[in-house]
mmCIF file of C-alpha atoms and ligand atoms in Angstrom:
data_model
loop_
_atom_site.group_PDB
_atom_site.id
_atom_site.type_symbol
_atom_site.label_atom_id
_atom_site.label_comp_id
_atom_site.label_asym_id
_atom_site.label_seq_id
_atom_site.Cartn_x
_atom_site.Cartn_y
_atom_site.Cartn_z
ATOM 1 C CA MET A 1 100.367 -9.938 -32.805
ATOM 2 C CA ASN A 2 98.190 -8.591 -35.622
ATOM 3 C CA GLU A 3 96.720 -11.538 -37.538
ATOM 4 C CA LEU A 4 94.852 -9.761 -40.305
ATOM 5 C CA THR A 5 96.864 -8.696 -43.360
ATOM 6 C CA ILE A 6 95.357 -6.808 -46.294
ATOM 7 C CA TRP A 7 97.262 -6.626 -49.583
ATOM 8 C CA GLY A 8 96.343 -3.692 -51.762
ATOM 9 C CA ARG A 9 97.103 -0.089 -52.591
ATOM 10 C CA GLU A 10 95.122 2.507 -50.684
ATOM 11 C CA ASN A 11 93.712 4.219 -53.790
ATOM 12 C CA SER A 12 92.014 1.105 -55.210
ATOM 13 C CA ILE A 13 88.224 1.176 -54.917
ATOM 14 C CA ASN A 14 88.082 -2.535 -54.126
ATOM 15 C CA VAL A 15 90.721 -2.233 -51.418
ATOM 16 C CA GLN A 16 88.968 0.857 -50.038
ATOM 17 C CA LYS A 17 85.742 -1.127 -49.538
ATOM 18 C CA VAL A 18 87.590 -3.393 -47.110
ATOM 19 C CA LEU A 19 89.562 -0.572 -45.475
ATOM 20 C CA TRP A 20 86.383 1.481 -44.968
ATOM 21 C CA LEU A 21 84.715 -1.429 -43.166
ATOM 22 C CA CYS A 22 87.795 -1.879 -40.938
ATOM 23 C CA GLU A 23 87.686 1.840 -40.177
ATOM 24 C CA ASP A 24 83.990 1.811 -39.257
ATOM 25 C CA LEU A 25 84.268 -1.329 -37.123
ATOM 26 C CA LYS A 26 87.719 -0.509 -35.684
ATOM 27 C CA ILE A 27 89.118 -3.790 -36.999
ATOM 28 C CA ILE A 28 92.909 -3.901 -36.574
ATOM 29 C CA TYR A 29 94.999 -4.968 -39.566
ATOM 30 C CA GLN A 30 98.292 -4.482 -41.309
ATOM 31 C CA ARG A 31 98.322 -3.437 -44.945
ATOM 32 C CA VAL A 32 100.885 -4.366 -47.572
ATOM 33 C CA ASP A 33 101.034 -2.098 -50.637
ATOM 34 C CA ALA A 34 100.315 -4.075 -53.812
ATOM 35 C CA GLY A 35 99.004 -3.258 -57.280
ATOM 36 C CA MET A 36 99.916 -0.805 -60.040
ATOM 37 C CA GLU A 37 103.151 1.076 -59.237
ATOM 38 C CA HIS A 38 103.750 -1.075 -56.125
ATOM 39 C CA GLY A 39 103.902 -4.314 -58.119
ATOM 40 C CA VAL A 40 103.681 -7.442 -55.883
ATOM 41 C CA ASN A 41 100.344 -8.648 -57.340
ATOM 42 C CA LYS A 42 101.911 -10.349 -60.361
ATOM 43 C CA THR A 43 104.693 -12.115 -58.449
ATOM 44 C CA PRO A 44 104.569 -15.938 -58.254
ATOM 45 C CA GLU A 45 104.188 -15.669 -54.439
ATOM 46 C CA TYR A 46 101.159 -13.400 -54.723
ATOM 47 C CA LEU A 47 99.593 -15.402 -57.580
ATOM 48 C CA LYS A 48 99.709 -18.437 -55.285
ATOM 49 C CA ILE A 49 97.375 -16.684 -52.839
ATOM 50 C CA ASN A 50 95.320 -14.849 -55.477
ATOM 51 C CA PRO A 51 95.535 -16.351 -58.991
ATOM 52 C CA ASN A 52 93.614 -13.336 -60.358
ATOM 53 C CA GLY A 53 96.644 -11.154 -59.647
ATOM 54 C CA LEU A 54 94.304 -8.454 -58.325
ATOM 55 C CA VAL A 55 93.857 -6.610 -55.035
ATOM 56 C CA PRO A 56 92.578 -6.867 -52.371
ATOM 57 C CA THR A 57 93.556 -10.186 -50.825
ATOM 58 C CA ILE A 58 93.521 -10.883 -47.102
ATOM 59 C CA SER A 59 95.166 -13.385 -44.824
ATOM 60 C CA ASP A 60 93.421 -13.897 -41.515
ATOM 61 C CA ASN A 61 95.902 -15.909 -39.520
ATOM 62 C CA GLY A 62 96.643 -17.953 -42.666
ATOM 63 C CA PHE A 63 93.097 -18.046 -44.033
ATOM 64 C CA ILE A 64 93.342 -16.494 -47.510
ATOM 65 C CA LEU A 65 90.440 -14.716 -49.181
ATOM 66 C CA TRP A 66 90.016 -12.485 -52.249
ATOM 67 C CA GLU A 67 87.049 -10.620 -53.827
ATOM 68 C CA SER A 68 86.274 -7.422 -51.955
ATOM 69 C CA HIS A 69 82.608 -8.179 -51.251
ATOM 70 C CA ALA A 70 83.379 -11.672 -49.959
ATOM 71 C CA ILE A 71 86.049 -10.137 -47.720
ATOM 72 C CA MET A 72 83.620 -7.550 -46.317
ATOM 73 C CA ARG A 73 81.071 -10.248 -45.501
ATOM 74 C CA TYR A 74 83.747 -12.448 -43.953
ATOM 75 C CA LEU A 75 85.056 -9.663 -41.719
ATOM 76 C CA LEU A 76 81.567 -9.212 -40.295
ATOM 77 C CA ARG A 77 80.933 -12.939 -39.866
ATOM 78 C CA ARG A 78 84.224 -13.404 -38.034
ATOM 79 C CA LEU A 79 83.322 -10.933 -35.267
ATOM 80 C CA PRO A 80 83.198 -12.980 -32.049
ATOM 81 C CA SER A 81 79.635 -13.503 -30.840
ATOM 82 C CA ASN A 82 80.438 -11.798 -27.530
ATOM 83 C CA SER A 83 81.890 -8.771 -29.325
ATOM 84 C CA SER A 84 80.387 -5.422 -28.492
ATOM 85 C CA GLU A 85 80.415 -4.804 -32.244
ATOM 86 C CA ILE A 86 78.180 -7.805 -32.971
ATOM 87 C CA SER A 87 75.190 -5.467 -33.166
ATOM 88 C CA ALA A 88 76.999 -3.840 -36.092
ATOM 89 C CA TYR A 89 76.791 -7.183 -37.895
ATOM 90 C CA ASP A 90 73.034 -7.254 -37.475
ATOM 91 C CA SER A 91 72.461 -3.876 -39.023
ATOM 92 C CA ILE A 92 75.354 -3.655 -41.508
ATOM 93 C CA TYR A 93 74.816 -7.162 -42.918
ATOM 94 C CA PRO A 94 71.543 -8.528 -41.516
ATOM 95 C CA ARG A 95 71.272 -12.237 -40.787
ATOM 96 C CA GLU A 96 67.536 -12.197 -41.511
ATOM 97 C CA ALA A 97 67.117 -13.794 -44.979
ATOM 98 C CA LYS A 98 65.233 -11.064 -46.811
ATOM 99 C CA ALA A 99 67.072 -8.093 -45.336
ATOM 100 C CA GLY A 100 70.431 -9.791 -46.021
ATOM 101 C CA ALA A 101 69.373 -10.666 -49.584
ATOM 102 C CA LEU A 102 68.601 -7.017 -50.327
ATOM 103 C CA VAL A 103 72.110 -6.060 -49.221
ATOM 104 C CA ASP A 104 73.525 -8.770 -51.513
ATOM 105 C CA GLN A 105 71.332 -7.560 -54.381
ATOM 106 C CA TRP A 106 72.732 -4.022 -54.213
ATOM 107 C CA LEU A 107 76.286 -5.253 -53.651
ATOM 108 C CA ASP A 108 76.034 -7.362 -56.816
ATOM 109 C CA TRP A 109 74.447 -4.448 -58.672
ATOM 110 C CA THR A 110 77.390 -2.194 -57.898
ATOM 111 C CA ASN A 111 79.759 -4.791 -59.382
ATOM 112 C CA THR A 112 77.640 -5.603 -62.443
ATOM 113 C CA VAL A 113 76.053 -2.237 -63.315
ATOM 114 C CA ALA A 114 77.317 0.823 -61.430
ATOM 115 C CA TRP A 115 81.074 0.199 -61.397
ATOM 116 C CA PRO A 116 81.250 -1.033 -65.033
ATOM 117 C CA ALA A 117 79.571 2.290 -65.957
ATOM 118 C CA MET A 118 81.811 4.391 -63.717
ATOM 119 C CA ARG A 119 85.149 2.668 -64.234
ATOM 120 C CA PRO A 120 85.880 3.965 -67.778
ATOM 121 C CA LEU A 121 84.923 7.489 -66.678
ATOM 122 C CA PHE A 122 87.200 7.306 -63.654
ATOM 123 C CA TRP A 123 90.024 5.755 -65.648
ATOM 124 C CA GLY A 124 89.685 8.231 -68.511
ATOM 125 C CA TRP A 125 89.586 11.360 -66.380
ATOM 126 C CA VAL A 126 91.971 10.349 -63.616
ATOM 127 C CA ARG A 127 94.462 7.858 -65.004
ATOM 128 C CA LEU A 128 94.778 8.740 -68.701
ATOM 129 C CA LYS A 129 96.640 11.698 -70.152
ATOM 130 C CA PRO A 130 94.372 14.190 -72.013
ATOM 131 C CA GLU A 131 95.679 13.038 -75.408
ATOM 132 C CA GLU A 132 94.842 9.407 -74.573
ATOM 133 C CA ARG A 133 91.159 10.126 -73.831
ATOM 134 C CA ASN A 134 88.415 9.041 -76.216
ATOM 135 C CA LEU A 135 85.787 11.693 -75.559
ATOM 136 C CA GLN A 136 82.987 9.728 -77.226
ATOM 137 C CA ASP A 137 83.681 6.679 -75.034
ATOM 138 C CA LEU A 138 83.723 8.937 -71.971
ATOM 139 C CA GLU A 139 80.386 10.449 -72.961
ATOM 140 C CA ASN A 140 78.892 6.957 -73.473
ATOM 141 C CA SER A 141 80.030 6.005 -69.969
ATOM 142 C CA ARG A 142 78.641 9.229 -68.519
ATOM 143 C CA GLN A 143 75.259 8.354 -70.033
ATOM 144 C CA LEU A 144 75.413 4.818 -68.629
ATOM 145 C CA MET A 145 76.291 6.250 -65.247
ATOM 146 C CA ILE A 146 73.350 8.676 -65.383
ATOM 147 C CA LYS A 147 71.092 5.698 -66.128
ATOM 148 C CA ALA A 148 72.487 3.752 -63.155
ATOM 149 C CA LEU A 149 72.242 6.746 -60.829
ATOM 150 C CA THR A 150 68.673 7.465 -61.953
ATOM 151 C CA MET A 151 67.788 3.984 -60.778
ATOM 152 C CA PHE A 152 69.717 4.329 -57.518
ATOM 153 C CA ASP A 153 68.156 7.751 -56.883
ATOM 154 C CA GLN A 154 64.723 6.201 -57.340
ATOM 155 C CA GLN A 155 65.572 3.531 -54.781
ATOM 156 C CA LEU A 156 66.683 6.293 -52.398
ATOM 157 C CA SER A 157 63.340 8.045 -52.817
ATOM 158 C CA PHE A 158 61.772 5.390 -50.612
ATOM 159 C CA SER A 159 64.659 4.221 -48.428
ATOM 160 C CA ALA A 160 67.263 6.186 -46.478
ATOM 161 C CA TYR A 161 70.084 3.868 -47.556
ATOM 162 C CA ALA A 162 70.697 1.476 -50.465
ATOM 163 C CA ALA A 163 69.064 -1.579 -48.877
ATOM 164 C CA GLY A 164 66.656 -0.038 -46.379
ATOM 165 C CA GLU A 165 66.510 2.333 -43.448
ATOM 166 C CA GLU A 166 69.909 1.388 -42.037
ATOM 167 C CA PHE A 167 73.445 1.830 -43.338
ATOM 168 C CA THR A 168 74.634 -1.547 -44.707
ATOM 169 C CA LEU A 169 77.551 -3.055 -46.610
ATOM 170 C CA ALA A 170 75.732 -2.127 -49.833
ATOM 171 C CA ASP A 171 76.289 1.575 -49.181
ATOM 172 C CA ILE A 172 80.081 1.286 -49.074
ATOM 173 C CA PRO A 173 80.869 0.454 -52.745
ATOM 174 C CA MET A 174 78.163 2.829 -53.918
ATOM 175 C CA ALA A 175 79.561 5.702 -51.827
ATOM 176 C CA LEU A 176 83.061 5.054 -53.201
ATOM 177 C CA ILE A 177 81.624 5.149 -56.733
ATOM 178 C CA ALA A 178 79.621 8.327 -55.986
ATOM 179 C CA TYR A 179 82.757 9.978 -54.593
ATOM 180 C CA ARG A 180 84.501 9.395 -57.920
ATOM 181 C CA TRP A 181 81.415 10.601 -59.823
ATOM 182 C CA PHE A 182 81.310 13.869 -57.865
ATOM 183 C CA LYS A 183 85.056 14.516 -58.176
ATOM 184 C CA ILE A 184 85.633 14.163 -61.924
ATOM 185 C CA PRO A 185 85.199 17.244 -64.136
ATOM 186 C CA ILE A 186 81.966 16.359 -65.956
ATOM 187 C CA GLU A 187 78.437 17.705 -66.204
ATOM 188 C CA ARG A 188 76.147 16.028 -63.688
ATOM 189 C CA PRO A 189 72.364 16.136 -63.464
ATOM 190 C CA GLU A 190 70.889 16.895 -60.047
ATOM 191 C CA PHE A 191 69.857 13.805 -58.074
ATOM 192 C CA ARG A 192 68.149 15.005 -54.919
ATOM 193 C CA ASN A 193 67.810 11.662 -53.126
ATOM 194 C CA LEU A 194 71.359 10.717 -54.026
ATOM 195 C CA ASN A 195 72.620 14.011 -52.546
ATOM 196 C CA ARG A 196 70.694 13.419 -49.308
ATOM 197 C CA TRP A 197 72.080 9.859 -49.034
ATOM 198 C CA TYR A 198 75.600 11.088 -49.849
ATOM 199 C CA SER A 199 75.514 13.530 -46.905
ATOM 200 C CA ARG A 200 74.367 10.707 -44.631
ATOM 201 C CA VAL A 201 77.094 8.271 -45.663
ATOM 202 C CA GLY A 202 79.528 11.178 -45.384
ATOM 203 C CA GLU A 203 79.212 10.893 -41.608
ATOM 204 C CA ARG A 204 80.824 7.430 -41.526
ATOM 205 C CA ALA A 205 84.424 7.142 -40.350
ATOM 206 C CA GLY A 206 85.308 5.138 -43.485
ATOM 207 C CA PHE A 207 83.958 7.817 -45.785
ATOM 208 C CA LYS A 208 85.903 10.523 -43.969
ATOM 209 C CA ARG A 209 89.111 8.581 -44.398
ATOM 210 C CA TYR A 210 88.722 7.250 -47.951
ATOM 211 C CA CYS A 211 86.485 9.818 -49.640
ATOM 212 C CA SER A 212 88.556 12.911 -49.069
ATOM 213 C CA GLY A 213 91.503 14.172 -50.988
ATOM 214 C CA PRO A 214 92.264 13.924 -54.675
ATOM 215 C CA LEU A 215 91.478 10.935 -56.874
ATOM 216 C CA THR A 216 94.565 9.015 -57.948
HETATM 217 N N1 GSH B 1 86.166 -8.303 -58.251
HETATM 218 C C1 GSH B 1 87.441 -7.969 -57.637
HETATM 219 C C2 GSH B 1 88.115 -6.929 -58.516
HETATM 220 C C3 GSH B 1 89.510 -6.589 -58.012
HETATM 221 C C4 GSH B 1 90.175 -5.573 -58.912
HETATM 222 O O1 GSH B 1 89.791 -5.380 -60.071
HETATM 223 N N2 GSH B 1 91.199 -4.916 -58.358
HETATM 224 C C5 GSH B 1 91.932 -3.919 -59.124
HETATM 225 C C6 GSH B 1 92.101 -2.626 -58.292
HETATM 226 S S1 GSH B 1 90.553 -1.845 -57.970
HETATM 227 C C7 GSH B 1 93.346 -4.437 -59.365
HETATM 228 O O2 GSH B 1 93.848 -5.283 -58.657
HETATM 229 N N3 GSH B 1 93.987 -3.911 -60.417
HETATM 230 C C8 GSH B 1 95.352 -4.226 -60.734
HETATM 231 C C9 GSH B 1 96.365 -3.403 -59.990
HETATM 232 O O3 GSH B 1 96.005 -2.617 -59.081
HETATM 233 O O4 GSH B 1 97.552 -3.562 -60.303
HETATM 234 C C10 GSH B 1 87.174 -7.471 -56.203
HETATM 235 O O5 GSH B 1 86.070 -6.971 -55.954
HETATM 236 O O6 GSH B 1 88.053 -7.616 -55.337
#
């Protein structure tokens, strides 16, 4: 019987972080649609397991966890030590203190800087009707996003991936943000290192599944 349940709609960036990791590591799960038009996340039953009323939430054989980055880290830590995928743990989320801290640094940065810049742009262009858009707010967010991507591009000028020479957990949220950035109809400056990195992360199974098709 499948013990891992993931609540969350498939088009949510935070749910996609978890689904991408499952795709890359071939982790088996069942998914329950929740959020926006699916409802569920504001029901008393759901609020008992996630008082934020947000997605994703997981249950691993009764162990409940929310916050997408915490879930990603947990899914790696729970791999059995004799698993053939344990080597994935070492490179995707290194146990070595400094290498692991750099992954955490970039994961936190996506939540505190990159996504807050990108979210209003995504929401405005994808989820709002044209007459509901505030073009000045959208332009302010585009500028904030250019600032964030200038910094990320600089990082990528001396490392192949966000936190070093290997693909790590830190690349997943950033790739999902970049996918949205490249898909919305705005003017974008050229970021050469970002483009090179984007082609590399484009080879991952998770990217192929969750960074194709229209934004919804
Ligand atoms: N910090 C949380 C944020 C979760 C979050 O904001 N989820 C959004 C979807 S991306 C949500 O649940 N929105 C309400 C909805 O979908 O109804 C995480 O990383 O899991």
